[in-house]
PDB file of C-alpha atoms in Angstrom:
ATOM      1  CA  MET A  52      -3.958  21.863  -2.693  1.00  0.00           C
ATOM      2  CA  ASN A  53      -3.761  19.754  -5.834  1.00  0.00           C
ATOM      3  CA  PRO A  54      -2.641  16.100  -5.572  1.00  0.00           C
ATOM      4  CA  ARG A  55       0.679  16.789  -7.343  1.00  0.00           C
ATOM      5  CA  ALA A  56       1.533  19.451  -4.790  1.00  0.00           C
ATOM      6  CA  VAL A  57       0.545  17.133  -1.954  1.00  0.00           C
ATOM      7  CA  ILE A  58       2.711  14.302  -3.251  1.00  0.00           C
ATOM      8  CA  ALA A  59       5.627  16.634  -3.882  1.00  0.00           C
ATOM      9  CA  ALA A  60       5.415  17.639  -0.249  1.00  0.00           C
ATOM     10  CA  SER A  61       4.889  14.096   0.980  1.00  0.00           C
ATOM     11  CA  VAL A  62       7.446  11.731  -0.512  1.00  0.00           C
ATOM     12  CA  LEU A  63      10.547  10.891   1.493  1.00  0.00           C
ATOM     13  CA  LEU A  64      13.916  10.753  -0.269  1.00  0.00           C
ATOM     14  CA  ALA A  65      15.024   7.249   0.665  1.00  0.00           C
ATOM     15  CA  VAL A  66      14.907   3.746  -0.676  1.00  0.00           C
ATOM     16  CA  GLY A  67      16.713   2.190   2.293  1.00  0.00           C
ATOM     17  CA  LEU A  68      15.422   1.127   5.669  1.00  0.00           C
ATOM     18  CA  LEU A  69      12.532   3.099   7.072  1.00  0.00           C
ATOM     19  CA  ALA A  70      10.670   2.635  10.310  1.00  0.00           C
ATOM     20  CA  GLY A  71       7.602   4.014  11.934  1.00  0.00           C
ATOM     21  CA  CYS A  72       3.863   4.105  12.170  1.00  0.00           C
ATOM     22  CA  THR A  73       1.624   6.899  13.258  1.00  0.00           C
ATOM     23  CA  SER A  74      -1.809   8.364  12.993  1.00  0.00           C
ATOM     24  CA  SER A  75      -0.374  11.773  12.102  1.00  0.00           C
ATOM     25  CA  ASP A  76      -2.078  13.463   9.167  1.00  0.00           C
ATOM     26  CA  SER A  77       0.029  16.606   9.214  1.00  0.00           C
ATOM     27  CA  LEU A  78       1.684  17.461   5.913  1.00  0.00           C
ATOM     28  CA  ALA A  79       4.397  20.005   6.511  1.00  0.00           C
ATOM     29  CA  GLN A  80       8.019  19.843   5.474  1.00  0.00           C
ATOM     30  CA  GLN A  81       8.913  20.013   1.828  1.00  0.00           C
ATOM     31  CA  TYR A  82      12.133  18.138   1.183  1.00  0.00           C
ATOM     32  CA  ARG A  83      13.197  19.095  -2.334  1.00  0.00           C
ATOM     33  CA  ASP A  84      12.263  19.021  -6.001  1.00  0.00           C
ATOM     34  CA  GLY A  85      13.594  16.443  -8.406  1.00  0.00           C
ATOM     35  CA  ASN A  86      13.014  12.813  -9.348  1.00  0.00           C
ATOM     36  CA  GLU A  87      12.636  11.841  -5.701  1.00  0.00           C
ATOM     37  CA  LYS A  88      10.707  14.371  -3.680  1.00  0.00           C
ATOM     38  CA  GLY A  89      10.033  13.971  -0.070  1.00  0.00           C
ATOM     39  CA  PHE A  90       9.009  14.836   3.399  1.00  0.00           C
ATOM     40  CA  ILE A  91       8.486  13.343   6.806  1.00  0.00           C
ATOM     41  CA  ALA A  92       5.857  14.410   9.338  1.00  0.00           C
ATOM     42  CA  GLY A  93       6.082  12.461  12.555  1.00  0.00           C
ATOM     43  CA  ASP A  94       6.438   8.853  11.481  1.00  0.00           C
ATOM     44  CA  PHE A  95       4.376   9.120   8.303  1.00  0.00           C
ATOM     45  CA  GLN A  96       6.755   8.295   5.454  1.00  0.00           C
ATOM     46  CA  VAL A  97       6.359   7.872   1.725  1.00  0.00           C
ATOM     47  CA  VAL A  98       8.912   6.583  -0.762  1.00  0.00           C
ATOM     48  CA  GLU A  99       8.627   6.484  -4.541  1.00  0.00           C
ATOM     49  CA  ILE A 100      11.133   4.107  -6.113  1.00  0.00           C
ATOM     50  CA  PRO A 101      12.351   5.009  -9.626  1.00  0.00           C
ATOM     51  CA  ALA A 102      11.700   2.214 -12.136  1.00  0.00           C
ATOM     52  CA  GLY A 103      15.412   1.578 -12.640  1.00  0.00           C
ATOM     53  CA  ASP A 104      15.948   1.050  -8.907  1.00  0.00           C
ATOM     54  CA  ARG A 105      13.165  -1.455  -8.297  1.00  0.00           C
ATOM     55  CA  GLY A 106      14.055  -4.993  -7.385  1.00  0.00           C
ATOM     56  CA  GLU A 107      12.661  -8.274  -8.589  1.00  0.00           C
ATOM     57  CA  PRO A 108       8.925  -8.956  -8.802  1.00  0.00           C
ATOM     58  CA  VAL A 109       7.394 -10.061  -5.502  1.00  0.00           C
ATOM     59  CA  VAL A 110       6.100 -13.623  -5.602  1.00  0.00           C
ATOM     60  CA  PHE A 111       3.406 -14.481  -3.064  1.00  0.00           C
ATOM     61  CA  GLU A 112       0.354 -16.625  -2.456  1.00  0.00           C
ATOM     62  CA  GLY A 113      -2.224 -16.748   0.274  1.00  0.00           C
ATOM     63  CA  VAL A 114      -5.867 -17.281   1.201  1.00  0.00           C
ATOM     64  CA  THR A 115      -8.367 -14.463   1.682  1.00  0.00           C
ATOM     65  CA  GLU A 116     -10.862 -14.049   4.506  1.00  0.00           C
ATOM     66  CA  THR A 117     -13.485 -15.732   2.302  1.00  0.00           C
ATOM     67  CA  GLY A 118     -11.259 -18.745   1.563  1.00  0.00           C
ATOM     68  CA  GLU A 119     -10.229 -17.707  -1.949  1.00  0.00           C
ATOM     69  CA  ARG A 120      -6.673 -18.529  -3.000  1.00  0.00           C
ATOM     70  CA  VAL A 121      -4.761 -15.594  -4.498  1.00  0.00           C
ATOM     71  CA  SER A 122      -1.223 -15.249  -5.783  1.00  0.00           C
ATOM     72  CA  SER A 123       1.048 -12.734  -7.442  1.00  0.00           C
ATOM     73  CA  ASP A 124       0.222 -14.348 -10.800  1.00  0.00           C
ATOM     74  CA  ASP A 125      -3.366 -13.119 -10.442  1.00  0.00           C
ATOM     75  CA  TYR A 126      -2.180  -9.495 -10.466  1.00  0.00           C
ATOM     76  CA  ARG A 127       0.664  -9.521 -12.983  1.00  0.00           C
ATOM     77  CA  GLY A 128       0.117  -6.880 -15.644  1.00  0.00           C
ATOM     78  CA  ALA A 129      -1.970  -4.732 -13.288  1.00  0.00           C
ATOM     79  CA  VAL A 130      -1.100  -2.098 -10.731  1.00  0.00           C
ATOM     80  CA  LEU A 131      -1.702  -3.572  -7.270  1.00  0.00           C
ATOM     81  CA  VAL A 132      -2.093  -1.733  -3.963  1.00  0.00           C
ATOM     82  CA  VAL A 133      -1.213  -3.898  -0.946  1.00  0.00           C
ATOM     83  CA  ASN A 134      -2.162  -2.718   2.551  1.00  0.00           C
ATOM     84  CA  PHE A 135      -0.836  -4.420   5.710  1.00  0.00           C
ATOM     85  CA  TRP A 136      -3.321  -4.050   8.562  1.00  0.00           C
ATOM     86  CA  TYR A 137      -5.181  -5.617  11.484  1.00  0.00           C
ATOM     87  CA  ALA A 138      -8.531  -4.846  13.033  1.00  0.00           C
ATOM     88  CA  ALA A 139      -7.430  -3.347  16.367  1.00  0.00           C
ATOM     89  CA  CYS A 140      -4.902  -1.010  14.721  1.00  0.00           C
ATOM     90  CA  GLY A 141      -6.209   2.542  15.239  1.00  0.00           C
ATOM     91  CA  PRO A 142      -4.455   4.057  12.203  1.00  0.00           C
ATOM     92  CA  CYS A 143      -5.780   1.144  10.085  1.00  0.00           C
ATOM     93  CA  ILE A 144      -9.334   2.089  11.048  1.00  0.00           C
ATOM     94  CA  VAL A 145      -8.737   5.767  10.257  1.00  0.00           C
ATOM     95  CA  GLU A 146      -7.224   5.104   6.839  1.00  0.00           C
ATOM     96  CA  ALA A 147      -9.742   2.426   5.757  1.00  0.00           C
ATOM     97  CA  PRO A 148     -12.166   4.876   4.074  1.00  0.00           C
ATOM     98  CA  MET A 149      -9.287   6.539   2.220  1.00  0.00           C
ATOM     99  CA  LEU A 150      -8.084   3.223   0.857  1.00  0.00           C
ATOM    100  CA  GLU A 151     -11.635   2.329  -0.177  1.00  0.00           C
ATOM    101  CA  GLU A 152     -12.003   5.726  -1.875  1.00  0.00           C
ATOM    102  CA  VAL A 153      -8.926   5.138  -4.029  1.00  0.00           C
ATOM    103  CA  TRP A 154     -10.027   1.561  -4.751  1.00  0.00           C
ATOM    104  CA  GLN A 155     -13.387   2.852  -5.989  1.00  0.00           C
ATOM    105  CA  GLU A 156     -11.613   5.502  -8.062  1.00  0.00           C
ATOM    106  CA  TYR A 157      -9.304   3.074  -9.885  1.00  0.00           C
ATOM    107  CA  GLN A 158     -10.893  -0.384  -9.918  1.00  0.00           C
ATOM    108  CA  ASP A 159     -12.275   0.162 -13.423  1.00  0.00           C
ATOM    109  CA  GLN A 160      -8.811   1.120 -14.681  1.00  0.00           C
ATOM    110  CA  GLY A 161      -7.165  -2.231 -14.077  1.00  0.00           C
ATOM    111  CA  VAL A 162      -5.956  -1.467 -10.556  1.00  0.00           C
ATOM    112  CA  ALA A 163      -6.361  -4.125  -7.853  1.00  0.00           C
ATOM    113  CA  PHE A 164      -6.343  -3.757  -4.061  1.00  0.00           C
ATOM    114  CA  LEU A 165      -5.377  -6.481  -1.601  1.00  0.00           C
ATOM    115  CA  GLY A 166      -5.212  -6.250   2.167  1.00  0.00           C
ATOM    116  CA  VAL A 167      -2.813  -8.395   4.151  1.00  0.00           C
ATOM    117  CA  ASN A 168      -4.162  -8.991   7.650  1.00  0.00           C
ATOM    118  CA  THR A 169      -1.208  -9.773   9.875  1.00  0.00           C
ATOM    119  CA  TYR A 170      -3.009 -10.536  13.149  1.00  0.00           C
ATOM    120  CA  ASP A 171      -6.665 -11.602  12.817  1.00  0.00           C
ATOM    121  CA  GLN A 172      -8.610 -14.679  11.832  1.00  0.00           C
ATOM    122  CA  PRO A 173     -11.152 -14.524   8.961  1.00  0.00           C
ATOM    123  CA  ALA A 174     -14.232 -13.721  11.085  1.00  0.00           C
ATOM    124  CA  THR A 175     -12.560 -10.638  12.574  1.00  0.00           C
ATOM    125  CA  ALA A 176     -11.323  -9.463   9.177  1.00  0.00           C
ATOM    126  CA  LEU A 177     -14.788  -9.876   7.667  1.00  0.00           C
ATOM    127  CA  SER A 178     -16.345  -7.950  10.548  1.00  0.00           C
ATOM    128  CA  PHE A 179     -13.841  -5.124  10.054  1.00  0.00           C
ATOM    129  CA  ALA A 180     -14.643  -5.000   6.336  1.00  0.00           C
ATOM    130  CA  ARG A 181     -18.382  -4.780   7.051  1.00  0.00           C
ATOM    131  CA  ASP A 182     -17.995  -2.154   9.770  1.00  0.00           C
ATOM    132  CA  ASN A 183     -15.678   0.023   7.665  1.00  0.00           C
ATOM    133  CA  ASN A 184     -17.267  -0.531   4.232  1.00  0.00           C
ATOM    134  CA  VAL A 185     -14.143  -2.133   2.782  1.00  0.00           C
ATOM    135  CA  THR A 186     -14.989  -4.033  -0.401  1.00  0.00           C
ATOM    136  CA  TYR A 187     -11.616  -5.391  -1.568  1.00  0.00           C
ATOM    137  CA  PRO A 188     -10.270  -8.725  -0.236  1.00  0.00           C
ATOM    138  CA  SER A 189      -7.604  -9.369   2.375  1.00  0.00           C
ATOM    139  CA  VAL A 190      -5.227 -12.287   2.768  1.00  0.00           C
ATOM    140  CA  ILE A 191      -5.219 -13.808   6.252  1.00  0.00           C
ATOM    141  CA  ASP A 192      -1.502 -13.968   7.030  1.00  0.00           C
ATOM    142  CA  VAL A 193      -1.472 -14.459  10.801  1.00  0.00           C
ATOM    143  CA  ASN A 194      -0.885 -18.208  10.745  1.00  0.00           C
ATOM    144  CA  ASP A 195       2.373 -18.368   8.793  1.00  0.00           C
ATOM    145  CA  GLY A 196       3.266 -14.803   7.750  1.00  0.00           C
ATOM    146  CA  ARG A 197       4.314 -15.957   4.283  1.00  0.00           C
ATOM    147  CA  VAL A 198       2.789 -13.042   2.379  1.00  0.00           C
ATOM    148  CA  LYS A 199       4.361 -10.411   4.618  1.00  0.00           C
ATOM    149  CA  LEU A 200       7.693 -12.226   4.391  1.00  0.00           C
ATOM    150  CA  ALA A 201       7.522 -12.262   0.589  1.00  0.00           C
ATOM    151  CA  PHE A 202       7.065  -8.492   0.487  1.00  0.00           C
ATOM    152  CA  ALA A 203       9.583  -7.876   3.300  1.00  0.00           C
ATOM    153  CA  GLN A 204      12.256  -9.506   1.140  1.00  0.00           C
ATOM    154  CA  ALA A 205      11.685  -6.706  -1.396  1.00  0.00           C
ATOM    155  CA  THR A 206      11.057  -3.698   0.849  1.00  0.00           C
ATOM    156  CA  PRO A 207      11.062  -2.838   4.565  1.00  0.00           C
ATOM    157  CA  ILE A 208       7.755  -3.539   6.307  1.00  0.00           C
ATOM    158  CA  GLN A 209       8.477  -2.454   9.855  1.00  0.00           C
ATOM    159  CA  ALA A 210       5.176  -0.872  10.841  1.00  0.00           C
ATOM    160  CA  THR A 211       1.445  -1.393  10.595  1.00  0.00           C
ATOM    161  CA  PRO A 212      -0.168   0.007   8.593  1.00  0.00           C
ATOM    162  CA  THR A 213       2.120  -0.102   5.580  1.00  0.00           C
ATOM    163  CA  THR A 214       0.785   0.384   2.047  1.00  0.00           C
ATOM    164  CA  LEU A 215       2.657  -0.624  -1.109  1.00  0.00           C
ATOM    165  CA  VAL A 216       2.003   0.241  -4.741  1.00  0.00           C
ATOM    166  CA  ILE A 217       3.147  -2.597  -6.998  1.00  0.00           C
ATOM    167  CA  ASP A 218       3.868  -1.910 -10.655  1.00  0.00           C
ATOM    168  CA  GLN A 219       2.622  -3.908 -13.618  1.00  0.00           C
ATOM    169  CA  GLU A 220       5.723  -6.092 -13.494  1.00  0.00           C
ATOM    170  CA  GLY A 221       5.068  -6.997  -9.863  1.00  0.00           C
ATOM    171  CA  ARG A 222       7.789  -4.758  -8.385  1.00  0.00           C
ATOM    172  CA  VAL A 223       7.434  -2.344  -5.466  1.00  0.00           C
ATOM    173  CA  ALA A 224       7.008   1.138  -6.960  1.00  0.00           C
ATOM    174  CA  ALA A 225       6.057   3.065  -3.816  1.00  0.00           C
ATOM    175  CA  ARG A 226       5.797   2.537  -0.080  1.00  0.00           C
ATOM    176  CA  ILE A 227       3.726   4.369   2.536  1.00  0.00           C
ATOM    177  CA  ILE A 228       4.739   3.694   6.138  1.00  0.00           C
ATOM    178  CA  GLY A 229       2.186   4.678   8.752  1.00  0.00           C
ATOM    179  CA  GLN A 230      -1.386   5.873   8.416  1.00  0.00           C
ATOM    180  CA  LEU A 231      -2.244   7.244   4.989  1.00  0.00           C
ATOM    181  CA  ALA A 232      -2.492  11.008   5.443  1.00  0.00           C
ATOM    182  CA  SER A 233      -4.914  11.589   2.567  1.00  0.00           C
ATOM    183  CA  ALA A 234      -6.531   9.642  -0.259  1.00  0.00           C
ATOM    184  CA  SER A 235      -4.952  12.046  -2.771  1.00  0.00           C
ATOM    185  CA  ILE A 236      -1.443  10.871  -1.868  1.00  0.00           C
ATOM    186  CA  LEU A 237      -2.235   7.239  -2.685  1.00  0.00           C
ATOM    187  CA  SER A 238      -4.278   8.272  -5.719  1.00  0.00           C
ATOM    188  CA  THR A 239      -1.312  10.161  -7.153  1.00  0.00           C
ATOM    189  CA  LEU A 240       1.072   7.264  -6.533  1.00  0.00           C
ATOM    190  CA  VAL A 241      -1.340   4.900  -8.278  1.00  0.00           C
ATOM    191  CA  ALA A 242      -1.802   7.303 -11.210  1.00  0.00           C
ATOM    192  CA  ASP A 243       1.965   7.694 -11.603  1.00  0.00           C
ATOM    193  CA  THR A 244       2.439   3.930 -11.619  1.00  0.00           C
ATOM    194  CA  LEU A 245      -0.410   3.403 -14.078  1.00  0.00           C
ATOM    195  CA  ALA A 246       1.124   5.966 -16.417  1.00  0.00           C
ATOM    196  CA  GLU A 247       4.474   4.207 -16.637  1.00  0.00           C
ATOM    197  CA  ASP A 248       5.524   2.905 -20.023  1.00  0.00           C
ATOM    198  CA  THR A 249       5.786  -0.873 -19.740  1.00  0.00           C
ATOM    199  CA  SER A 250       6.697  -1.510 -23.380  1.00  0.00           C
TER     200      SER A 250
END
């Protein structure tokens, strides 16, 4: 199935509150055609937010597992994928190679990836990255939760894992709640966001 068909069958019509997390990778119900296309399988949920409906840019800052300070200013003008995770989260482990696959696909096209670890200290996050061949950085957010809070003010983050695609203006363009069902879904969301006219 081509990525467009997968995304058409995988995006939930909703911009409001969503909940859920699952390891389900079943892609089944087609919701409808149109600007917002969608589906729900178990608790796996995807939302694309039309450009005109996006809120304000998310402003955040934090420190990665290697001690590097990062902030929203570092990513402005680029598409950014943000993944909320922790090391003992089963769905996070399953989806890690899919996230890395999309990161490898798009890193040379001005797309950045940033994990937000909501539970672990740096040593655990670094061990997870080594064990799962994850090469992009993660903010360690367990101590004060400021990064998660910054994003939660813009979009619901009620489950782990949650993956967000941030547009070049720093706004939430898409949200995946629950374990990523396939790399092609995230790849298509990133491609769509990259293709947007920002002039």
